[in-house]
mmCIF file of C-alpha atoms in Angstrom:
data_model
loop_
_atom_site.group_PDB
_atom_site.id
_atom_site.type_symbol
_atom_site.label_atom_id
_atom_site.label_comp_id
_atom_site.label_asym_id
_atom_site.label_seq_id
_atom_site.Cartn_x
_atom_site.Cartn_y
_atom_site.Cartn_z
ATOM 1 C CA ASP A 1 -8.134 -8.222 -9.739
ATOM 2 C CA ALA A 2 -6.300 -11.527 -9.570
ATOM 3 C CA LYS A 3 -5.699 -13.293 -6.507
ATOM 4 C CA THR A 4 -2.093 -13.804 -5.255
ATOM 5 C CA THR A 5 -0.437 -16.610 -3.231
ATOM 6 C CA GLN A 6 2.644 -15.982 -1.366
ATOM 7 C CA PRO A 7 4.450 -18.056 1.269
ATOM 8 C CA PRO A 8 3.846 -16.687 4.748
ATOM 9 C CA SER A 9 7.563 -16.437 5.695
ATOM 10 C CA MET A 10 11.062 -16.866 4.325
ATOM 11 C CA ASP A 11 14.493 -16.152 5.561
ATOM 12 C CA CYS A 12 17.777 -15.499 4.178
ATOM 13 C CA ALA A 13 21.413 -14.706 5.112
ATOM 14 C CA GLU A 14 22.521 -10.983 5.052
ATOM 15 C CA GLY A 15 24.421 -10.377 1.863
ATOM 16 C CA ARG A 16 22.816 -13.231 -0.021
ATOM 17 C CA ALA A 17 20.035 -12.865 -2.582
ATOM 18 C CA ALA A 18 16.517 -13.134 -1.291
ATOM 19 C CA ASN A 19 14.021 -14.609 -3.923
ATOM 20 C CA LEU A 20 10.388 -14.113 -3.012
ATOM 21 C CA PRO A 21 7.791 -15.993 -5.097
ATOM 22 C CA CYS A 22 4.271 -14.961 -5.904
ATOM 23 C CA ASN A 23 1.666 -17.090 -7.643
ATOM 24 C CA HIS A 24 -1.015 -15.271 -9.721
ATOM 25 C CA SER A 25 -2.323 -18.060 -11.869
ATOM 26 C CA THR A 26 -5.605 -16.137 -12.767
ATOM 27 C CA ILE A 27 -3.917 -12.993 -14.024
ATOM 28 C CA SER A 28 -5.459 -11.089 -16.945
ATOM 29 C CA GLY A 29 -3.626 -9.672 -19.836
ATOM 30 C CA ASN A 30 -4.071 -6.119 -18.645
ATOM 31 C CA GLU A 31 -3.080 -6.570 -15.086
ATOM 32 C CA TYR A 32 0.196 -5.505 -13.640
ATOM 33 C CA VAL A 33 2.284 -7.194 -10.935
ATOM 34 C CA TYR A 34 3.202 -4.776 -8.112
ATOM 35 C CA TRP A 35 5.567 -5.421 -5.144
ATOM 36 C CA TYR A 36 5.343 -3.397 -1.988
ATOM 37 C CA ARG A 37 6.883 -3.966 1.332
ATOM 38 C CA GLN A 38 6.146 -2.761 4.823
ATOM 39 C CA ILE A 39 8.830 -2.394 7.359
ATOM 40 C CA HIS A 40 7.654 -2.812 10.970
ATOM 41 C CA SER A 41 4.314 -1.098 10.871
ATOM 42 C CA GLN A 42 5.555 1.902 8.727
ATOM 43 C CA GLY A 43 3.742 2.961 5.590
ATOM 44 C CA PRO A 44 4.090 0.477 2.588
ATOM 45 C CA GLN A 45 6.870 1.248 0.359
ATOM 46 C CA TYR A 46 6.672 0.729 -3.469
ATOM 47 C CA ILE A 47 9.463 -1.617 -4.859
ATOM 48 C CA ILE A 48 8.879 -2.365 -8.433
ATOM 49 C CA HIS A 49 6.165 -3.357 -10.967
ATOM 50 C CA GLY A 50 5.962 -5.032 -14.266
ATOM 51 C CA LEU A 51 3.451 -6.256 -16.916
ATOM 52 C CA LYS A 52 5.259 -8.937 -19.226
ATOM 53 C CA ASN A 53 8.942 -8.125 -19.187
ATOM 54 C CA ASN A 54 11.384 -8.542 -16.511
ATOM 55 C CA GLU A 55 12.221 -5.350 -14.642
ATOM 56 C CA THR A 56 15.049 -4.133 -12.523
ATOM 57 C CA ASN A 57 15.493 -0.910 -10.541
ATOM 58 C CA GLU A 58 17.930 0.228 -7.676
ATOM 59 C CA MET A 59 16.005 -1.888 -5.100
ATOM 60 C CA ALA A 60 15.236 -5.071 -6.764
ATOM 61 C CA SER A 61 14.486 -7.260 -9.755
ATOM 62 C CA LEU A 62 11.154 -8.576 -10.932
ATOM 63 C CA ILE A 63 11.139 -11.842 -12.802
ATOM 64 C CA ILE A 64 7.737 -12.703 -14.582
ATOM 65 C CA THR A 65 7.217 -16.032 -16.138
ATOM 66 C CA GLU A 66 6.381 -16.181 -19.800
ATOM 67 C CA ASP A 67 2.799 -17.333 -19.084
ATOM 68 C CA ARG A 68 2.623 -14.557 -16.411
ATOM 69 C CA LYS A 69 1.165 -16.919 -13.948
ATOM 70 C CA SER A 70 3.901 -16.410 -11.384
ATOM 71 C CA SER A 71 6.724 -13.934 -10.482
ATOM 72 C CA THR A 72 9.581 -13.739 -8.253
ATOM 73 C CA LEU A 73 11.050 -10.542 -6.599
ATOM 74 C CA ILE A 74 14.690 -10.673 -6.149
ATOM 75 C CA LEU A 75 16.675 -8.615 -3.563
ATOM 76 C CA PRO A 76 20.242 -9.240 -4.883
ATOM 77 C CA HIS A 77 22.152 -8.609 -1.553
ATOM 78 C CA ALA A 78 19.880 -8.503 1.350
ATOM 79 C CA THR A 79 20.644 -6.450 4.227
ATOM 80 C CA LEU A 80 19.101 -6.542 7.804
ATOM 81 C CA ARG A 81 17.106 -3.433 6.806
ATOM 82 C CA ASP A 82 15.318 -5.472 4.211
ATOM 83 C CA THR A 83 13.491 -7.472 7.035
ATOM 84 C CA ALA A 84 9.860 -6.728 6.202
ATOM 85 C CA VAL A 85 6.579 -8.014 5.001
ATOM 86 C CA TYR A 86 6.500 -8.171 1.231
ATOM 87 C CA TYR A 87 3.385 -7.758 -0.705
ATOM 88 C CA CYS A 88 2.722 -9.131 -4.212
ATOM 89 C CA ILE A 89 -0.227 -7.305 -5.816
ATOM 90 C CA VAL A 90 -1.953 -7.907 -9.133
ATOM 91 C CA ARG A 91 -4.110 -5.213 -10.575
ATOM 92 C CA ARG A 92 -5.251 -3.511 -13.627
ATOM 93 C CA MET A 93 -5.017 0.218 -14.011
ATOM 94 C CA ASP A 94 -8.339 1.929 -13.158
ATOM 95 C CA SER A 95 -9.423 5.157 -11.604
ATOM 96 C CA SER A 96 -9.644 3.726 -8.136
ATOM 97 C CA TYR A 97 -5.774 2.565 -8.148
ATOM 98 C CA LYS A 98 -6.881 0.239 -5.362
ATOM 99 C CA LEU A 99 -4.196 -1.867 -4.159
ATOM 100 C CA ILE A 100 -5.425 -5.290 -2.692
ATOM 101 C CA PHE A 101 -2.880 -6.244 0.081
ATOM 102 C CA GLY A 102 -3.082 -9.838 1.149
ATOM 103 C CA SER A 103 -1.088 -11.299 3.964
ATOM 104 C CA GLY A 104 2.334 -11.117 2.213
ATOM 105 C CA THR A 105 5.524 -12.850 2.974
ATOM 106 C CA ARG A 106 7.388 -11.908 6.077
ATOM 107 C CA LEU A 107 11.173 -12.065 5.157
ATOM 108 C CA LEU A 108 13.565 -12.268 7.930
ATOM 109 C CA VAL A 109 17.223 -11.411 6.990
ATOM 110 C CA ARG A 110 19.618 -13.179 9.403
ATOM 111 C CA PRO A 111 23.012 -11.678 10.322
ATOM 112 C CA ASN B 1 9.710 17.382 -0.093
ATOM 113 C CA ALA B 2 8.119 16.131 3.152
ATOM 114 C CA GLY B 3 6.203 13.572 1.078
ATOM 115 C CA VAL B 4 2.895 12.373 2.606
ATOM 116 C CA THR B 5 2.426 13.499 6.259
ATOM 117 C CA GLN B 6 -0.217 12.311 8.616
ATOM 118 C CA THR B 7 -1.363 13.604 11.922
ATOM 119 C CA PRO B 8 -1.768 12.792 14.719
ATOM 120 C CA LYS B 9 0.599 9.691 15.122
ATOM 121 C CA PHE B 10 -1.425 8.126 17.885
ATOM 122 C CA GLN B 11 -5.090 8.853 19.178
ATOM 123 C CA VAL B 12 -7.304 7.326 21.676
ATOM 124 C CA LEU B 13 -10.994 7.955 21.437
ATOM 125 C CA LYS B 14 -14.094 6.888 23.480
ATOM 126 C CA THR B 15 -16.917 5.309 21.621
ATOM 127 C CA GLY B 16 -19.185 7.931 20.123
ATOM 128 C CA GLN B 17 -16.593 10.569 19.900
ATOM 129 C CA SER B 18 -15.741 12.261 16.572
ATOM 130 C CA MET B 19 -12.330 13.167 15.098
ATOM 131 C CA THR B 20 -10.524 14.076 11.897
ATOM 132 C CA LEU B 21 -7.343 12.395 10.743
ATOM 133 C CA GLN B 22 -5.254 14.731 8.694
ATOM 134 C CA CYS B 23 -3.298 13.879 5.547
ATOM 135 C CA ALA B 24 -1.223 16.259 3.474
ATOM 136 C CA GLN B 25 1.201 15.837 0.529
ATOM 137 C CA ASP B 26 3.417 18.257 -1.186
ATOM 138 C CA MET B 27 4.070 16.493 -4.385
ATOM 139 C CA ASN B 28 1.079 17.942 -6.279
ATOM 140 C CA HIS B 29 -0.448 14.474 -6.694
ATOM 141 C CA GLU B 30 -3.891 14.453 -7.972
ATOM 142 C CA TYR B 31 -4.898 11.024 -6.340
ATOM 143 C CA MET B 32 -5.038 10.538 -2.607
ATOM 144 C CA SER B 33 -6.369 7.652 -0.623
ATOM 145 C CA TRP B 34 -7.225 6.213 2.830
ATOM 146 C CA TYR B 35 -6.484 2.703 3.986
ATOM 147 C CA ARG B 36 -6.886 0.939 7.189
ATOM 148 C CA GLN B 37 -4.736 -1.957 8.509
ATOM 149 C CA ASP B 38 -6.035 -4.338 11.239
ATOM 150 C CA PRO B 39 -3.618 -6.373 13.175
ATOM 151 C CA GLY B 40 -2.059 -9.058 11.206
ATOM 152 C CA MET B 41 -4.024 -8.071 8.017
ATOM 153 C CA GLY B 42 -3.351 -6.304 4.828
ATOM 154 C CA LEU B 43 -4.404 -2.815 4.020
ATOM 155 C CA ARG B 44 -8.135 -2.143 2.932
ATOM 156 C CA LEU B 45 -9.177 1.011 0.940
ATOM 157 C CA ILE B 46 -11.638 3.175 2.664
ATOM 158 C CA HIS B 47 -12.035 6.340 0.289
ATOM 159 C CA TYR B 48 -10.165 7.737 -2.487
ATOM 160 C CA SER B 49 -9.900 11.062 -4.551
ATOM 161 C CA VAL B 50 -8.694 11.654 -8.114
ATOM 162 C CA GLY B 51 -8.641 15.379 -7.518
ATOM 163 C CA ALA B 52 -9.928 18.389 -5.626
ATOM 164 C CA GLY B 53 -13.832 18.210 -5.236
ATOM 165 C CA ILE B 54 -13.929 14.488 -6.236
ATOM 166 C CA THR B 55 -14.110 11.597 -3.865
ATOM 167 C CA ASP B 56 -15.287 7.927 -4.154
ATOM 168 C CA GLN B 57 -15.758 5.037 -1.891
ATOM 169 C CA GLY B 58 -13.317 2.177 -1.377
ATOM 170 C CA GLU B 59 -14.129 -1.219 -0.064
ATOM 171 C CA VAL B 60 -14.769 -0.348 3.556
ATOM 172 C CA PRO B 61 -16.255 3.215 3.557
ATOM 173 C CA ASN B 62 -18.874 2.842 6.191
ATOM 174 C CA GLY B 63 -18.452 5.007 9.306
ATOM 175 C CA TYR B 64 -15.922 7.432 7.560
ATOM 176 C CA ASN B 65 -16.346 10.626 5.510
ATOM 177 C CA VAL B 66 -13.834 12.402 3.329
ATOM 178 C CA SER B 67 -13.783 15.732 1.372
ATOM 179 C CA ARG B 68 -11.125 17.168 -0.835
ATOM 180 C CA SER B 69 -11.070 20.985 -0.995
ATOM 181 C CA THR B 70 -7.326 21.255 -2.059
ATOM 182 C CA THR B 71 -4.880 19.192 -3.822
ATOM 183 C CA GLU B 72 -2.643 18.934 -0.867
ATOM 184 C CA ASP B 73 -5.119 17.668 1.787
ATOM 185 C CA PHE B 74 -7.417 14.892 2.268
ATOM 186 C CA PRO B 75 -8.796 14.565 5.735
ATOM 187 C CA LEU B 76 -10.700 11.521 7.085
ATOM 188 C CA ARG B 77 -13.487 12.011 9.478
ATOM 189 C CA LEU B 78 -14.987 9.652 11.982
ATOM 190 C CA LEU B 79 -18.341 10.890 12.862
ATOM 191 C CA SER B 80 -19.175 8.617 15.754
ATOM 192 C CA ALA B 81 -16.240 6.341 16.584
ATOM 193 C CA ALA B 82 -16.794 2.662 17.255
ATOM 194 C CA PRO B 83 -14.303 0.054 18.687
ATOM 195 C CA SER B 84 -14.443 -1.688 15.244
ATOM 196 C CA GLN B 85 -12.528 1.316 13.956
ATOM 197 C CA THR B 86 -9.537 0.581 16.043
ATOM 198 C CA SER B 87 -6.806 0.286 13.525
ATOM 199 C CA VAL B 88 -3.829 1.893 11.872
ATOM 200 C CA TYR B 89 -4.758 4.406 9.091
ATOM 201 C CA PHE B 90 -2.531 5.052 6.176
ATOM 202 C CA CYS B 91 -2.950 7.890 3.718
ATOM 203 C CA ALA B 92 -1.381 7.430 0.212
ATOM 204 C CA SER B 93 -0.982 9.635 -2.871
ATOM 205 C CA ARG B 94 0.323 9.086 -6.494
ATOM 206 C CA PRO B 95 0.274 11.233 -9.630
ATOM 207 C CA MET B 96 -2.132 10.350 -12.271
ATOM 208 C CA GLY B 97 -1.735 9.839 -15.933
ATOM 209 C CA GLN B 98 1.088 7.848 -17.754
ATOM 210 C CA GLY B 99 4.659 7.677 -16.966
ATOM 211 C CA ASN B 100 5.605 7.509 -13.266
ATOM 212 C CA SER B 101 2.127 7.058 -12.132
ATOM 213 C CA HIS B 102 2.306 3.430 -10.800
ATOM 214 C CA GLU B 103 3.986 4.112 -7.523
ATOM 215 C CA GLN B 104 1.887 5.059 -4.604
ATOM 216 C CA PHE B 105 3.575 7.085 -1.716
ATOM 217 C CA PHE B 106 2.341 6.183 1.741
ATOM 218 C CA GLY B 107 2.298 8.251 4.900
ATOM 219 C CA PRO B 108 3.673 6.972 8.267
ATOM 220 C CA GLY B 109 0.204 6.106 9.485
ATOM 221 C CA THR B 110 -2.082 7.062 12.385
ATOM 222 C CA ARG B 111 -2.631 4.516 15.202
ATOM 223 C CA LEU B 112 -6.186 4.803 16.581
ATOM 224 C CA THR B 113 -7.723 3.186 19.528
ATOM 225 C CA VAL B 114 -11.345 3.414 20.255
ATOM 226 C CA LEU B 115 -12.384 2.391 23.784
#
């Protein structure tokens, strides 16, 4: 599975968009990009995933560059409850479904 | 649906004691797994199962046993606890196959301390 690089911390103001970058320059053609978050030692929570195209759901948008070497998770209107550690994970689909969690980005949403 | 439930929430053991961490899910998911999370680090896969009667090792399986006798339950056993097993343990499940099988659902965790 490809290695990912994320900034250790970021902050944004409540109500503004939070843009969390992830670099995965060694990604393979059959590897997906997943985003999970972990709020204060709770179990990780799935946010979104994508393969090539940009994706949007009720929580966030995922923008993947054309060469797939990087991606950005966008929380369009961040709230205080979005303060969490955000993990970008790249993996292919196999029977282990193993998720490799790096150190993630600690997002602080300021009032 | 209760989702993924784990018991106990907290546990303190002495070195050499044994215990079982319980995990149950009511979503009829074929796949279940156990992760551990050490302070300040990401999660690491211990064991996983793709269905009743089928288990396999993850990246850090030593010191842990699992079995899967039903679809709903996936207990994790520590046969002889060691201080290095002090961690937070998360259970996860997901449906298998195509469609909505990308999302894994995590339990609230069990915080284990081994003295």
